[in-house]
Coordinates of C-alpha atoms in Angstrom, one line a residue:
X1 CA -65.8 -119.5 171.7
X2 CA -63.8 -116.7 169.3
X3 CA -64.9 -113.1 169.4
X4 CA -64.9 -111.0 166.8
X5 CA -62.1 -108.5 166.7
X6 CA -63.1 -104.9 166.0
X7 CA -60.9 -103.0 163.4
X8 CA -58.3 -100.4 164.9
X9 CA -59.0 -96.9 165.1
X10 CA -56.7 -95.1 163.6
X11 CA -57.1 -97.4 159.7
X12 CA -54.2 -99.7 160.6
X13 CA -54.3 -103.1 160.3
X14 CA -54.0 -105.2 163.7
X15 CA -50.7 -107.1 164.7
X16 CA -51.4 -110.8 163.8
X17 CA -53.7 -109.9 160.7
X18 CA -52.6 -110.2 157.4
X19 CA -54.4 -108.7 153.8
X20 CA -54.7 -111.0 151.2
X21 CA -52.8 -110.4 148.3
X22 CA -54.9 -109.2 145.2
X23 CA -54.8 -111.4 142.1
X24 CA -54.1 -110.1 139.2
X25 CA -57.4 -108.8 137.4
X26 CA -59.0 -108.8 140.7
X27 CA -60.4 -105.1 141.9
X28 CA -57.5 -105.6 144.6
X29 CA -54.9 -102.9 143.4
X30 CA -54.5 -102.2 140.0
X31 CA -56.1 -104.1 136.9
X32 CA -53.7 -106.3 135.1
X33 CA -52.7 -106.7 131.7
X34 CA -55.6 -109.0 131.0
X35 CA -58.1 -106.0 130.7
X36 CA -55.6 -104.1 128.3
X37 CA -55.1 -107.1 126.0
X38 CA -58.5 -106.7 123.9
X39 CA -57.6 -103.1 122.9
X40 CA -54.0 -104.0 122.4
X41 CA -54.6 -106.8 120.2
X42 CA -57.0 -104.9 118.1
X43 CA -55.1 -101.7 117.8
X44 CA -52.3 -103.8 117.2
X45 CA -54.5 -105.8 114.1
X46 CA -56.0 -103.0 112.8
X47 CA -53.4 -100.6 113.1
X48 CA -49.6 -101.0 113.6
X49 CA -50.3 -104.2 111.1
X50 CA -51.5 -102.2 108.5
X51 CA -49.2 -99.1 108.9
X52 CA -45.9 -101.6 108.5
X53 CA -47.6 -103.1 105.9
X54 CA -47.5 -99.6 104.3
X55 CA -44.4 -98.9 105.1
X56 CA -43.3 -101.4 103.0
X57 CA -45.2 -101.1 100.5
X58 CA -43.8 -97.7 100.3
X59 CA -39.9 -98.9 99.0
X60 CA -41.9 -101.0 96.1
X61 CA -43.7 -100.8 92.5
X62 CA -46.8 -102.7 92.7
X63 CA -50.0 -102.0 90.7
X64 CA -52.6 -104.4 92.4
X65 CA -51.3 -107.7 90.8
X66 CA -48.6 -110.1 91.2
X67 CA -45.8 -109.1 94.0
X68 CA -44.5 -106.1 94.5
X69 CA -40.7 -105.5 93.3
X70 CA -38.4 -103.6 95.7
X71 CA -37.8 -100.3 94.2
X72 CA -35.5 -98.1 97.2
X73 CA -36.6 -94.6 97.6
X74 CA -37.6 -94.1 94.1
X75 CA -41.7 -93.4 95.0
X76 CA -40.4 -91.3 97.7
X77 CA -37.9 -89.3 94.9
X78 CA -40.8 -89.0 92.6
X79 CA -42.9 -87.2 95.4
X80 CA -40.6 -84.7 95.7
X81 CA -40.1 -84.2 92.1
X82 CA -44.3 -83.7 91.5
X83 CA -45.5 -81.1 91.7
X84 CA -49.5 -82.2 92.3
X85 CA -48.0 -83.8 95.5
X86 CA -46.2 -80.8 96.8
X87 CA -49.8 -78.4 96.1
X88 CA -52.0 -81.3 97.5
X89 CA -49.7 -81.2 101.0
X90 CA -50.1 -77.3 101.3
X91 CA -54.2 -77.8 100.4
X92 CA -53.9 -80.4 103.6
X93 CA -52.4 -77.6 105.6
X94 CA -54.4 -74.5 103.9
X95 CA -57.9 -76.7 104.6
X96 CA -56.8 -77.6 108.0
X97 CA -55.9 -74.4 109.5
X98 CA -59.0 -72.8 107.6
X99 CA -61.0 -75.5 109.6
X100 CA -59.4 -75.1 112.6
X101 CA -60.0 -71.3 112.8
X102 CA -63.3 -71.0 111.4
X103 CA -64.3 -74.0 113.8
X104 CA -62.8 -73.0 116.9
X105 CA -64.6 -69.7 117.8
X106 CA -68.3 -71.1 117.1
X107 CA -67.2 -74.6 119.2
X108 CA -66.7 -72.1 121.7
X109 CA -69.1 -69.7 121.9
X110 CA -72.1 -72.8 120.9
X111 CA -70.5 -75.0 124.0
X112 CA -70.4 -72.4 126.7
X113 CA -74.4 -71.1 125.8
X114 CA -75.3 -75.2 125.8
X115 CA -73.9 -74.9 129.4
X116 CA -76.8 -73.7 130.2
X117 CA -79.2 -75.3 132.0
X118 CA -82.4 -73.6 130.8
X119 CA -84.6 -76.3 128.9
X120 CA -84.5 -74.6 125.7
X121 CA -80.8 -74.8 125.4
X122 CA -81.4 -78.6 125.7
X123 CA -83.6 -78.8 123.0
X124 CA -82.0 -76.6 120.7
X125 CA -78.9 -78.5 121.8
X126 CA -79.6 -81.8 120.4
X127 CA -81.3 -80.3 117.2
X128 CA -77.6 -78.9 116.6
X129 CA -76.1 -82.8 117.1
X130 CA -77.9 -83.9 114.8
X131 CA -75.5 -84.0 112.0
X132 CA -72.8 -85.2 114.0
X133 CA -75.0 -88.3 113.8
X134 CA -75.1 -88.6 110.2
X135 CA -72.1 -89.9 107.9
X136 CA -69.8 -88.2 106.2
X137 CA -71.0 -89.8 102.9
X138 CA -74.2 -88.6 103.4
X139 CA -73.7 -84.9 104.4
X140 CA -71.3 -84.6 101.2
X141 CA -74.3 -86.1 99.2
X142 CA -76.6 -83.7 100.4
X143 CA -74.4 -80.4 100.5
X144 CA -73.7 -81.8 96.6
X145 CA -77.3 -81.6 95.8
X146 CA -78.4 -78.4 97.4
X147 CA -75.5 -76.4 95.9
X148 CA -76.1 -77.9 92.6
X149 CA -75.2 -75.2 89.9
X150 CA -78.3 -76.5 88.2
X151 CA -81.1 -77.7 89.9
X152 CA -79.7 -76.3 93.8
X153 CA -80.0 -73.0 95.5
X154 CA -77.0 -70.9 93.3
X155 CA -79.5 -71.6 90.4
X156 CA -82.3 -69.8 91.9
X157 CA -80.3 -67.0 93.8
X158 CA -77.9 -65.8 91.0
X159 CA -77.9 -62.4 92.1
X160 CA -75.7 -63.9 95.2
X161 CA -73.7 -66.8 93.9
X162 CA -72.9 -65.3 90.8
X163 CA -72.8 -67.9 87.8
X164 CA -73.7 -70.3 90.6
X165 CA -71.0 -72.6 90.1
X166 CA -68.9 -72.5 93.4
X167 CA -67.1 -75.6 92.1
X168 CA -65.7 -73.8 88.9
X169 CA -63.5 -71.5 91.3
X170 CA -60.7 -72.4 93.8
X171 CA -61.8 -70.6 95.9
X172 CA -65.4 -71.0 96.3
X173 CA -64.4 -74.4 96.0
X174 CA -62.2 -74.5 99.3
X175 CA -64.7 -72.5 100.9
X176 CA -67.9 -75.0 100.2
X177 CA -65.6 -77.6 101.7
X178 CA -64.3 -76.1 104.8
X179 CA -68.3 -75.1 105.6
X180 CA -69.4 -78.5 105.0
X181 CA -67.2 -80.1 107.7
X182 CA -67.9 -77.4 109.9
X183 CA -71.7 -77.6 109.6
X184 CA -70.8 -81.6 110.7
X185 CA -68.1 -81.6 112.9
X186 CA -68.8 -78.4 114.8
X187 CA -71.1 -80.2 117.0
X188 CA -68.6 -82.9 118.3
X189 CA -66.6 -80.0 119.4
X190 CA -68.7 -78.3 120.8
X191 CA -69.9 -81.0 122.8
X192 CA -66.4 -81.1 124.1
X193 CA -67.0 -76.9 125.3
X194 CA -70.3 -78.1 126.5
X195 CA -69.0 -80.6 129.4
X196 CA -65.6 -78.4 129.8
X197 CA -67.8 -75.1 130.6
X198 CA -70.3 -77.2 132.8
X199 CA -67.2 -78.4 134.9
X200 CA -65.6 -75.1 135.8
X201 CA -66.3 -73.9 139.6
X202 CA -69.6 -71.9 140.0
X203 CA -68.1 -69.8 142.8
X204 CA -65.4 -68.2 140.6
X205 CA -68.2 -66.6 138.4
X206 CA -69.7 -65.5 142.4
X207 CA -66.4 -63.9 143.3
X208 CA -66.3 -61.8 139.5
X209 CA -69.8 -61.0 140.0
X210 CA -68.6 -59.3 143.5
X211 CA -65.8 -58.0 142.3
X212 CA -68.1 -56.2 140.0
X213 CA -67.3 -58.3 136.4
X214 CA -69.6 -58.3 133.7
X215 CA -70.4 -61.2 131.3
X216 CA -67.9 -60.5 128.7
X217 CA -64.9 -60.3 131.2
X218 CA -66.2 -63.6 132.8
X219 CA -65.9 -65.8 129.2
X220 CA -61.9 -64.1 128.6
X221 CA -61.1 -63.9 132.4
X222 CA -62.8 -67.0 133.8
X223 CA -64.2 -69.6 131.3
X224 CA -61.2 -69.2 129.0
X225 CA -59.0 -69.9 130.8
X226 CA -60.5 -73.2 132.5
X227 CA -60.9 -74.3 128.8
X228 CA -57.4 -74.3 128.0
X229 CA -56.7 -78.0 128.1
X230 CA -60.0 -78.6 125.9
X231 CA -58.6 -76.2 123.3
X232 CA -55.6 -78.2 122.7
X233 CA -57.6 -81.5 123.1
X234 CA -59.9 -79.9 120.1
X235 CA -57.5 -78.4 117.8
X236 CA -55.6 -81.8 117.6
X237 CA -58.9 -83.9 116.6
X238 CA -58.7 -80.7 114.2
X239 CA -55.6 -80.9 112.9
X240 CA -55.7 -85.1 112.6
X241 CA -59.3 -85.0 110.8
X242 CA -58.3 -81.8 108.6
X243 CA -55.0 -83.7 107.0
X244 CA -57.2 -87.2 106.4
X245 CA -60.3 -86.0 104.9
X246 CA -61.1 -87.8 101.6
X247 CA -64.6 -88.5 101.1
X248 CA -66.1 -85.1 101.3
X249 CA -63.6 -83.5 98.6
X250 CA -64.1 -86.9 96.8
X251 CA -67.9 -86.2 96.7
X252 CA -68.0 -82.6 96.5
X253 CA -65.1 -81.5 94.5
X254 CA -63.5 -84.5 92.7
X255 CA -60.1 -82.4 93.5
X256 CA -61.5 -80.1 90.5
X257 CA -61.6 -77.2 89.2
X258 CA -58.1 -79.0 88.0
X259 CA -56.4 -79.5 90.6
X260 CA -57.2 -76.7 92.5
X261 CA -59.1 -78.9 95.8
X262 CA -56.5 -81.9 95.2
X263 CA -55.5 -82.6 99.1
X264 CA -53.1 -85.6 99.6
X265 CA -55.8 -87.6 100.8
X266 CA -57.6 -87.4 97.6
X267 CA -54.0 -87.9 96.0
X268 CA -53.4 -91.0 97.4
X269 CA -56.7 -92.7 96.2
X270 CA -56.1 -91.1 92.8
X271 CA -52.6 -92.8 92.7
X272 CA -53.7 -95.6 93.8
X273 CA -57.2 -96.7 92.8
X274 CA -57.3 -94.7 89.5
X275 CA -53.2 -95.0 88.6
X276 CA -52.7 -98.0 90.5
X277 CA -49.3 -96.7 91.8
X278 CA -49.7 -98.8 95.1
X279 CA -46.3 -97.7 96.3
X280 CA -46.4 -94.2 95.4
X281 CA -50.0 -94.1 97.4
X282 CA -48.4 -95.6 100.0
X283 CA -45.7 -93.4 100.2
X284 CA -48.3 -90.4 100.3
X285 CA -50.5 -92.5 103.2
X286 CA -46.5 -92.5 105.5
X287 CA -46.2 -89.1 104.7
X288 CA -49.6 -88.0 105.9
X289 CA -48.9 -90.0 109.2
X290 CA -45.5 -88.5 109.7
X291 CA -46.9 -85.3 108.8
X292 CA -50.0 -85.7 111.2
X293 CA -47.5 -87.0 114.2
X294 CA -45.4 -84.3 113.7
X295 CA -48.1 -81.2 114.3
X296 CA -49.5 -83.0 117.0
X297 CA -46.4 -83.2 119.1
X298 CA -45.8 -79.8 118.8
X299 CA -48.8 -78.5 119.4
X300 CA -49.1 -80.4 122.5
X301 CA -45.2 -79.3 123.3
X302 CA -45.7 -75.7 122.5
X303 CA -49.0 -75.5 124.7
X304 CA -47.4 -77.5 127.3
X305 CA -50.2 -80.3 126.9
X306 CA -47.7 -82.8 128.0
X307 CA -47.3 -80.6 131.3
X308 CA -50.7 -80.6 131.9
X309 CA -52.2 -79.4 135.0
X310 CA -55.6 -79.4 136.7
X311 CA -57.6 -75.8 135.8
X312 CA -59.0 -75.8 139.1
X313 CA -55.5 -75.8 141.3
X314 CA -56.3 -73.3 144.2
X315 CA -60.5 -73.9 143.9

């Protein structure tokens, strides 16, 4: 007759016992590679293929048919040389830091109120996602037809749009397009406030309220603060969508008056589904990626991102 040995005390396994090793893939110790080779295969497919594909594609001339002939740095020379391609890059930038701080402050303010949790908040909450939810094509569309300079709003409020055209002018232009992707991409970023905020110790607002701290020196003091890493995390997806976007300056804009709303986005289709200057466009796509890598890695270098630390070290 065997009797049952009772586990020791103190956690440690008895003398004579052994644990059996986990297989790989097993919840024993860490998952193996098995569980990472879906994503890798399919990051791998749908993106490092593609981005070596333009990368050669890049050092040709190809227009759509036949192969492409090996052509050196010749599309990259001609970048330099154009001077639609420089204005379009400083657009990118102009469109993206315009986004970035007109975005910001109301992702802010919006994600620490939804915080809350009153009822109302909730409700008004998910009216405000709401566009989040809809695609880009279809915001553009409708922003195109309610600022219509003929049959939209402008046409029946002259006395504050002017002429109503606010494509005709660069810069009412720029600003129709930077308040279009705020009205939809506010919410996702605020929704990235909203969980921060909600996370952030309740008994450090109890220890400002004894101290004797109002509201207003809570959010820069307290709430700030603990949203540092979310900034960063924001401003990025900022940065990264505000250098890509094409389809609402395709819809809304064309890239006109001229060229004044041209980003390199919208360059690259032009060049290469209007020119069909595939190696030029793809010259302008491995630009927009360098360019993109390249402000990423020092924002997250010059905020220390990489050097990341909890928020709530000493709660």
């Amino acid at each position: 007759m065997t009797t049952a040995t009772a586990p020791a005390v103190d956690g440690t396994e008895k003398a004579g016992t052994r644990r059996r090793p986990g297989r790989p893939g097993t919840g024993a110790g860490r998952p193996g590679f098995v569980w990472a080779a879906p994503a890798a295969v399919f990051f791998g497919l749908f993106a490092l293929v593609p981005l070596l594909l333009v990368v050669v594609l890049s050092f040709t001339r190809w227009n759509g048919l036949g192969s492409p002939e090996f052509a050196g740095l010749e599309n990259w020379s001609r970048l330099l040389d154009d001077p639609v391609m420089v204005k379009s890059l400083w657009l990118s930038l102009l469109l993206t830091v315009l986004g970035v701080v007109v975005q910001t402050p109301i992702s802010i303010l919006l994600g620490v109120w939804a915080a809350g949790h009153q009822r109302n908040r909730a409700v008004l909450s998910a009216i405000y996602f709401v566009p989040l939810l809809l695609s880009v094509t279809a915001v553009s569309v409708l922003w195109r037809a309610v600022l219509d300079p003929n049959f939209g709003v402008p046409s029946q409020a002259r006395w504050l749009f002017g002429d109503g055209n606010l494509f005709g002018v660069q810069a009412s232009a720029l600003g129709v397009l930077v308040f279009v992707s705020t009205w939809q991409f506010t919410p996702l970023h605020t929704l990235l406030y909203q969980g921060a905020a909600r996370a952030v110790p309740h008994v450090l607002y109890q220890a400002a309220e004894i101290d004797g701290a109002g509201r207003v020196r809570q959010f820069f003091h307290i709430t700030l603060p603990q949203l540092r890493n979310t900034i960063v995390t924001s401003t990025v997806l900022m940065v990264v969508g505000g250098l890509t976007t094409f389809d609402t300056v395709l819809i809304l804009t064309q890239g006109g008056p001229g060229t004044d709303t041209t980003n390199s986005a919208y360059y690259m289709y032009q060049k290469a589904f209007k020119s069909f200057d595939f190696g030029a466009a793809s010259a302008i796509a491995l630009l927009l990626v360098l360019v993109a890598t390249c402000v990423s890695l020092v924002m997250v270098r010059v905020s220390g991102y990489d050097r990341m630390r909890s928020t709530m070290e000493g709660v």
